Amino acid sequence: MNQAVKWVFYLIVLLFLAAIPFLMSDFFTTMTTRVMYFSLMAISFAFLAGQVGLISLAVPAFLGVAGYTIAILETREILFFPYSAIAALGMVLVAAAIFGIFVNRSQGIYFLMLTLILGQIVWAVALQWASVTNGSNGLIGITRPEVMQFTVAGQEVGFYYILLLTVLLVTFGVLALTRSSFGMKLKGIRESESRMIMLGYPVMRMKWIAFMISAFIAGLSGIFLVYYIGVMHPSAIDLDSAAMVLIAVIFGGIYSIVGAIIGMGIVQTFEIFLSAFTSRYMIIIALMFLFVVMYAPKGIMGSIYKIKFMDALYQKWYTGRKKR
Amino acid sequence: MNIKWKHVSFAVLGASLLAVTSACTEEMETELEEEMDDGVTEDEGSAESDTEDDADDGDEAEEAGAIQIGVVGPMTGGFAAYGEKVEKGVELALSEVDHTFNGNEITTVVEDSQADAEQLMTRLDSLRDRNEVDIVIGPSTGDEGEAAASWAQNNEDTLIMPGYSAPEDMTMRDASDNLLRAGWTGSQTIFHFGKYVAEEMGHERIVMVGQDYAYPWDQAAGFKRGFFENGGEEVHTIWHPTDTLEFSAIMGELQGMADEYDAVLLNSGGADAIAFYEAWEQYGMDESYPQMLGGTNVADIPILEEVSDNFEGVYSSMHYSESLDHEENVEFRENYAEMHGEEADGIALQGYDTMRVILDALEETDGDTSDTAALSEAIRDMEVGDSPRGAFTFDEYGHAVQDIYIKRVDLVDGELQNEVVETYEEVSQFGPYEDYQDEYMAQPGNERDFPADTAEEYFEDLEEYFGEEYMNELEEGGIWE
């Protein structure tokens, strides 16, 4: 019965998401698209934060590496989709591999600081290396590849569907990963790194791989961002973006992948809706954030998991234990 | 019991999800309708005939005849002044016509872009899809400029007029028919200042201290061109990051080379410029460098209010000066001060002028905002004679051709003020390269080290990109007459 309910629920959500371009206004579709590509960044963050216990502020940097790789290759007409996207992901993995070597030697606040610095380095390079990145003017004129432009029943849904599919695949992929033996080991590292080392696990290597996975997902979000808005600009990867991801994930619940998506949805939606009424909307978001941190420190998903059935799921997926 | 709970909770969750989403879209629509309904007071008949050709059923806005204009720019954060002042200028222009056009109400929708290119794209999308505006004023900072140009290329049925953004490529290499700028570019305002400094003030070697990003690079480029081509020898550039407030090291560096250079050009703006001048006074730099020069944003009114009276004597150039004494300017400044309780400056002026240009264009199209091509056409043909900055027209790329004023800061009645000492008439965004537009655009974009810092290297590049013919004409003095 549990299974059936679960699948019915998934099906409803999926159908609803798939139907958005037809049912809702263009505005709503645009906003959903935006929430989705930012969600990828949130998932990337939440995966590291929730599973391994590492708060990485370098997530937007990987978005930047992917975005800039595509932007540079395509505006200079060197490579085009899909090769540019492959090159972008390759660049992200290389960058993450190198960054990973440095940052994985640290934990906690030091990890946060190192990733902050790396993120700022990428941002500064994007801003200052103007002959390649065009500096604060940003690179423009990146067009969406034709594969992403197909229409269904007169609605241009190509980009939306491909993004939706990617988000779903990534979400379920990451959820599956958290339940795999690799995920369990990551949780072990989160709980006690020294014990995992003592048990003989290659902790360094596993953290490194987790860092690469997280970077890869952030890279995916960069690809969609750059194709969607057609502009790559340093402001997309500055400290504000890192803070935005952090706030969104804390909103949703830092130990939850689904929570990351919901949190990002809430933050983005509030930004757009409130800003139509007042230009001081940031105050309202900040107040909400304050309440969330004070009264629901595990975020929105934390509150949802207080429901018994959801809690069972939570125990199963995130702590790796089954409560009896 | 357990299973029941599950069903109930899922049902509630699903229902609320659907309710929220549908409510959101409905809310938006009803709100829009309400706003539109307010607009329909009279003249309903003429309004309907105006928009006959508009078959789009979503455009209730236009059926009612009311006109909605989007204003986008940074309204929060460090660059908020740029966005807010443009908006204030727009409000002033609208209040002059009582927020109506042919009896139809004109409303503005203000969106905050946070000086962030990615945010700007979302805001522009919101204005297009949610508010269905056909005319957008903004953005207002250089960072957002190129992104707006990209958006304009992809949304040809929206007219977009930048507020204070100055990247030249917006109306040059990335120009599009629906993006028109009643503003300025980083180089446009300063080409002739370079000439003035070299010829009239007789300086040959200049140190330039500037913020390290695209707008000061554009300014540096324009200045170097005017300076070198009229006899300047070297412009030594010192770049510092934006938001630098500690200038001791730079002061030390400047003092060390005081013997070699004639003057310092401060190529900066905002808090950085104020902090620089404070350090300048503390270190007594006036003794080493009797003459200080400023970039376009340095002698701006908000800065003049902050610095001490010793700032007197700083030269700079711009397409506007608050001391212009023709009637329109005096009136504009009075009305602005009365409405907003602060002094008008170049930023507010540009919001004001842009809105007035749009109103004039609407006259041409009888209030039809949906035909972007007609609006764009009307603006391109326009000769604006009653702007506070003086007369200006638009070139084929949609950028303002206007007079550039060389200004000196003077102490008038105990207040610092920009006095116009020289006027160069009808300067386009290409400055002196009016006849060499293709060559100008074919060379690489402006950068921190392009054009070069010394006259020798500069002329090598110049010959490479502009060719023999230009060099001959330059020698005969045909370029800068």
mmCIF file of N, CA and C in Angstrom, chain A residues 95-154:
data_model
loop_
_atom_site.group_PDB
_atom_site.id
_atom_site.type_symbol
_atom_site.label_atom_id
_atom_site.label_comp_id
_atom_site.label_asym_id
_atom_site.label_seq_id
_atom_site.Cartn_x
_atom_site.Cartn_y
_atom_site.Cartn_z
ATOM 1 N N ALA A 95 38.334 20.840 -12.608
ATOM 2 C CA ALA A 95 38.434 21.875 -11.570
ATOM 3 C C ALA A 95 38.114 21.283 -10.204
ATOM 4 N N ALA A 96 37.057 20.461 -10.151
ATOM 5 C CA ALA A 96 36.647 19.882 -8.871
ATOM 6 C C ALA A 96 37.710 18.927 -8.352
ATOM 7 N N ALA A 97 38.349 18.199 -9.277
ATOM 8 C CA ALA A 97 39.387 17.259 -8.855
ATOM 9 C C ALA A 97 40.539 18.015 -8.208
ATOM 10 N N ILE A 98 40.908 19.138 -8.823
ATOM 11 C CA ILE A 98 42.030 19.908 -8.272
ATOM 12 C C ILE A 98 41.620 20.576 -6.958
ATOM 13 N N PHE A 99 40.457 21.244 -6.979
ATOM 14 C CA PHE A 99 39.971 21.883 -5.749
ATOM 15 C C PHE A 99 39.845 20.855 -4.634
ATOM 16 N N GLY A 100 39.311 19.693 -5.013
ATOM 17 C CA GLY A 100 39.030 18.653 -4.028
ATOM 18 C C GLY A 100 40.268 18.246 -3.256
ATOM 19 N N ILE A 101 41.389 18.181 -3.957
ATOM 20 C CA ILE A 101 42.636 17.785 -3.291
ATOM 21 C C ILE A 101 42.951 18.745 -2.150
ATOM 22 N N PHE A 102 42.707 20.052 -2.416
ATOM 23 C CA PHE A 102 43.027 21.028 -1.380
ATOM 24 C C PHE A 102 42.010 21.025 -0.239
ATOM 25 N N VAL A 103 40.738 21.079 -0.617
ATOM 26 C CA VAL A 103 39.740 21.320 0.421
ATOM 27 C C VAL A 103 39.473 20.101 1.285
ATOM 28 N N ASN A 104 39.711 18.893 0.749
ATOM 29 C CA ASN A 104 39.336 17.720 1.515
ATOM 30 C C ASN A 104 40.270 17.435 2.684
ATOM 31 N N ARG A 105 41.329 18.209 2.788
ATOM 32 C CA ARG A 105 42.199 18.044 3.946
ATOM 33 C C ARG A 105 41.625 18.747 5.174
ATOM 34 N N SER A 106 40.547 19.453 4.962
ATOM 35 C CA SER A 106 40.008 20.241 6.074
ATOM 36 C C SER A 106 38.572 19.827 6.377
ATOM 37 N N GLN A 107 38.113 20.274 7.526
ATOM 38 C CA GLN A 107 36.744 19.963 7.942
ATOM 39 C C GLN A 107 36.087 21.212 8.489
ATOM 40 N N GLY A 108 34.761 21.108 8.648
ATOM 41 C CA GLY A 108 34.017 22.144 9.356
ATOM 42 C C GLY A 108 34.276 23.534 8.824
ATOM 43 N N ILE A 109 34.586 24.423 9.740
ATOM 44 C CA ILE A 109 34.709 25.835 9.395
ATOM 45 C C ILE A 109 35.853 26.074 8.424
ATOM 46 N N TYR A 110 36.894 25.237 8.495
ATOM 47 C CA TYR A 110 38.033 25.423 7.599
ATOM 48 C C TYR A 110 37.676 25.039 6.176
ATOM 49 N N PHE A 111 36.851 23.992 6.068
ATOM 50 C CA PHE A 111 36.364 23.599 4.748
ATOM 51 C C PHE A 111 35.548 24.733 4.148
ATOM 52 N N LEU A 112 34.684 25.312 4.988
ATOM 53 C CA LEU A 112 33.842 26.418 4.534
ATOM 54 C C LEU A 112 34.694 27.578 4.034
ATOM 55 N N MET A 113 35.755 27.880 4.808
ATOM 56 C CA MET A 113 36.596 29.006 4.422
ATOM 57 C C MET A 113 37.363 28.728 3.146
ATOM 58 N N LEU A 114 37.874 27.503 3.017
ATOM 59 C CA LEU A 114 38.625 27.170 1.806
ATOM 60 C C LEU A 114 37.728 27.236 0.572
ATOM 61 N N THR A 115 36.519 26.680 0.697
ATOM 62 C CA THR A 115 35.634 26.717 -0.466
ATOM 63 C C THR A 115 35.212 28.156 -0.768
ATOM 64 N N LEU A 116 35.062 28.943 0.280
ATOM 65 C CA LEU A 116 34.736 30.355 0.068
ATOM 66 C C LEU A 116 35.831 31.022 -0.761
ATOM 67 N N ILE A 117 37.077 30.745 -0.377
ATOM 68 C CA ILE A 117 38.208 31.363 -1.085
ATOM 69 C C ILE A 117 38.253 30.882 -2.535
ATOM 70 N N LEU A 118 38.075 29.569 -2.734
ATOM 71 C CA LEU A 118 38.111 29.052 -4.101
ATOM 72 C C LEU A 118 36.998 29.668 -4.946
ATOM 73 N N GLY A 119 35.825 29.788 -4.322
ATOM 74 C CA GLY A 119 34.713 30.413 -5.040
ATOM 75 C C GLY A 119 35.049 31.835 -5.435
ATOM 76 N N GLN A 120 35.665 32.563 -4.519
ATOM 77 C CA GLN A 120 36.021 33.945 -4.799
ATOM 78 C C GLN A 120 37.110 34.048 -5.857
ATOM 79 N N ILE A 121 38.002 33.049 -5.877
ATOM 80 C CA ILE A 121 39.049 33.065 -6.915
ATOM 81 C C ILE A 121 38.413 32.941 -8.294
ATOM 82 N N VAL A 122 37.496 31.989 -8.418
ATOM 83 C CA VAL A 122 36.841 31.808 -9.715
ATOM 84 C C VAL A 122 36.105 33.084 -10.113
ATOM 85 N N TRP A 123 35.433 33.684 -9.130
ATOM 86 C CA TRP A 123 34.699 34.929 -9.404
ATOM 87 C C TRP A 123 35.656 36.041 -9.844
ATOM 88 N N ALA A 124 36.773 36.161 -9.129
ATOM 89 C CA ALA A 124 37.721 37.228 -9.454
ATOM 90 C C ALA A 124 38.327 37.010 -10.835
ATOM 91 N N VAL A 125 38.618 35.750 -11.166
ATOM 92 C CA VAL A 125 39.163 35.473 -12.496
ATOM 93 C C VAL A 125 38.146 35.872 -13.562
ATOM 94 N N ALA A 126 36.880 35.518 -13.327
ATOM 95 C CA ALA A 126 35.841 35.865 -14.292
ATOM 96 C C ALA A 126 35.742 37.370 -14.470
ATOM 97 N N LEU A 127 35.951 38.097 -13.384
ATOM 98 C CA LEU A 127 35.804 39.551 -13.432
ATOM 99 C C LEU A 127 37.019 40.223 -14.058
ATOM 100 N N GLN A 128 38.207 39.678 -13.777
ATOM 101 C CA GLN A 128 39.422 40.393 -14.146
ATOM 102 C C GLN A 128 40.044 39.950 -15.467
ATOM 103 N N TRP A 129 39.854 38.717 -15.823
ATOM 104 C CA TRP A 129 40.486 38.217 -17.038
ATOM 105 C C TRP A 129 39.631 38.598 -18.241
ATOM 106 N N ALA A 130 39.580 39.900 -18.493
ATOM 107 C CA ALA A 130 38.571 40.415 -19.409
ATOM 108 C C ALA A 130 38.774 39.965 -20.848
ATOM 109 N N SER A 131 40.018 39.682 -21.248
ATOM 110 C CA SER A 131 40.213 39.306 -22.645
ATOM 111 C C SER A 131 39.556 37.967 -22.954
ATOM 112 N N VAL A 132 39.349 37.150 -21.935
ATOM 113 C CA VAL A 132 38.701 35.861 -22.150
ATOM 114 C C VAL A 132 37.242 35.899 -21.704
ATOM 115 N N THR A 133 36.998 36.439 -20.525
ATOM 116 C CA THR A 133 35.647 36.367 -19.958
ATOM 117 C C THR A 133 34.832 37.631 -20.201
ATOM 118 N N ASN A 134 35.453 38.652 -20.790
ATOM 119 C CA ASN A 134 34.764 39.911 -21.046
ATOM 120 C C ASN A 134 34.428 40.664 -19.762
ATOM 121 N N GLY A 135 35.039 40.296 -18.672
ATOM 122 C CA GLY A 135 34.927 41.035 -17.414
ATOM 123 C C GLY A 135 33.508 41.321 -16.987
ATOM 124 N N SER A 136 33.300 42.523 -16.463
ATOM 125 C CA SER A 136 31.986 42.819 -15.905
ATOM 126 C C SER A 136 30.960 43.131 -16.978
ATOM 127 N N ASN A 137 31.354 43.110 -18.248
ATOM 128 C CA ASN A 137 30.323 43.205 -19.289
ATOM 129 C C ASN A 137 29.635 41.864 -19.493
ATOM 130 N N GLY A 138 30.338 40.809 -19.161
ATOM 131 C CA GLY A 138 29.759 39.485 -19.332
ATOM 132 C C GLY A 138 29.767 39.064 -20.793
ATOM 133 N N LEU A 139 29.645 37.765 -21.016
ATOM 134 C CA LEU A 139 29.573 37.241 -22.375
ATOM 135 C C LEU A 139 28.114 37.107 -22.773
ATOM 136 N N ILE A 140 27.782 37.615 -23.940
ATOM 137 C CA ILE A 140 26.389 37.503 -24.366
ATOM 138 C C ILE A 140 26.309 36.807 -25.724
ATOM 139 N N GLY A 141 25.087 36.514 -26.115
ATOM 140 C CA GLY A 141 24.875 35.944 -27.440
ATOM 141 C C GLY A 141 25.006 34.441 -27.494
ATOM 142 N N ILE A 142 24.747 33.762 -26.370
ATOM 143 C CA ILE A 142 24.773 32.302 -26.374
ATOM 144 C C ILE A 142 23.352 31.837 -26.690
ATOM 145 N N THR A 143 23.200 31.094 -27.773
ATOM 146 C CA THR A 143 21.849 30.681 -28.145
ATOM 147 C C THR A 143 21.583 29.263 -27.681
ATOM 148 N N ARG A 144 20.320 29.006 -27.407
ATOM 149 C CA ARG A 144 19.907 27.683 -26.983
ATOM 150 C C ARG A 144 20.091 26.712 -28.135
ATOM 151 N N PRO A 145 20.676 25.532 -27.880
ATOM 152 C CA PRO A 145 20.855 24.582 -28.976
ATOM 153 C C PRO A 145 19.512 24.121 -29.543
ATOM 154 N N GLU A 146 19.540 23.738 -30.803
ATOM 155 C CA GLU A 146 18.276 23.385 -31.468
ATOM 156 C C GLU A 146 17.601 22.189 -30.825
ATOM 157 N N VAL A 147 18.399 21.279 -30.283
ATOM 158 C CA VAL A 147 17.819 20.093 -29.641
ATOM 159 C C VAL A 147 16.863 20.514 -28.520
ATOM 160 N N MET A 148 17.143 21.658 -27.920
ATOM 161 C CA MET A 148 16.339 22.077 -26.782
ATOM 162 C C MET A 148 15.173 22.955 -27.199
ATOM 163 N N GLN A 149 14.890 23.004 -28.494
ATOM 164 C CA GLN A 149 13.860 23.954 -28.920
ATOM 165 C C GLN A 149 12.613 23.309 -29.514
ATOM 166 N N PHE A 150 12.443 21.977 -29.312
ATOM 167 C CA PHE A 150 11.277 21.367 -29.950
ATOM 168 C C PHE A 150 9.974 21.843 -29.316
ATOM 169 N N THR A 151 8.924 21.771 -30.111
ATOM 170 C CA THR A 151 7.623 22.229 -29.613
ATOM 171 C C THR A 151 6.662 21.053 -29.542
ATOM 172 N N VAL A 152 5.739 21.123 -28.584
ATOM 173 C CA VAL A 152 4.660 20.153 -28.493
ATOM 174 C C VAL A 152 3.363 20.938 -28.496
ATOM 175 N N ALA A 153 2.517 20.630 -29.468
ATOM 176 C CA ALA A 153 1.211 21.289 -29.576
ATOM 177 C C ALA A 153 1.359 22.812 -29.555
ATOM 178 N N GLY A 154 2.329 23.290 -30.297
ATOM 179 C CA GLY A 154 2.468 24.739 -30.450
ATOM 180 C C GLY A 154 3.162 25.439 -29.308
#
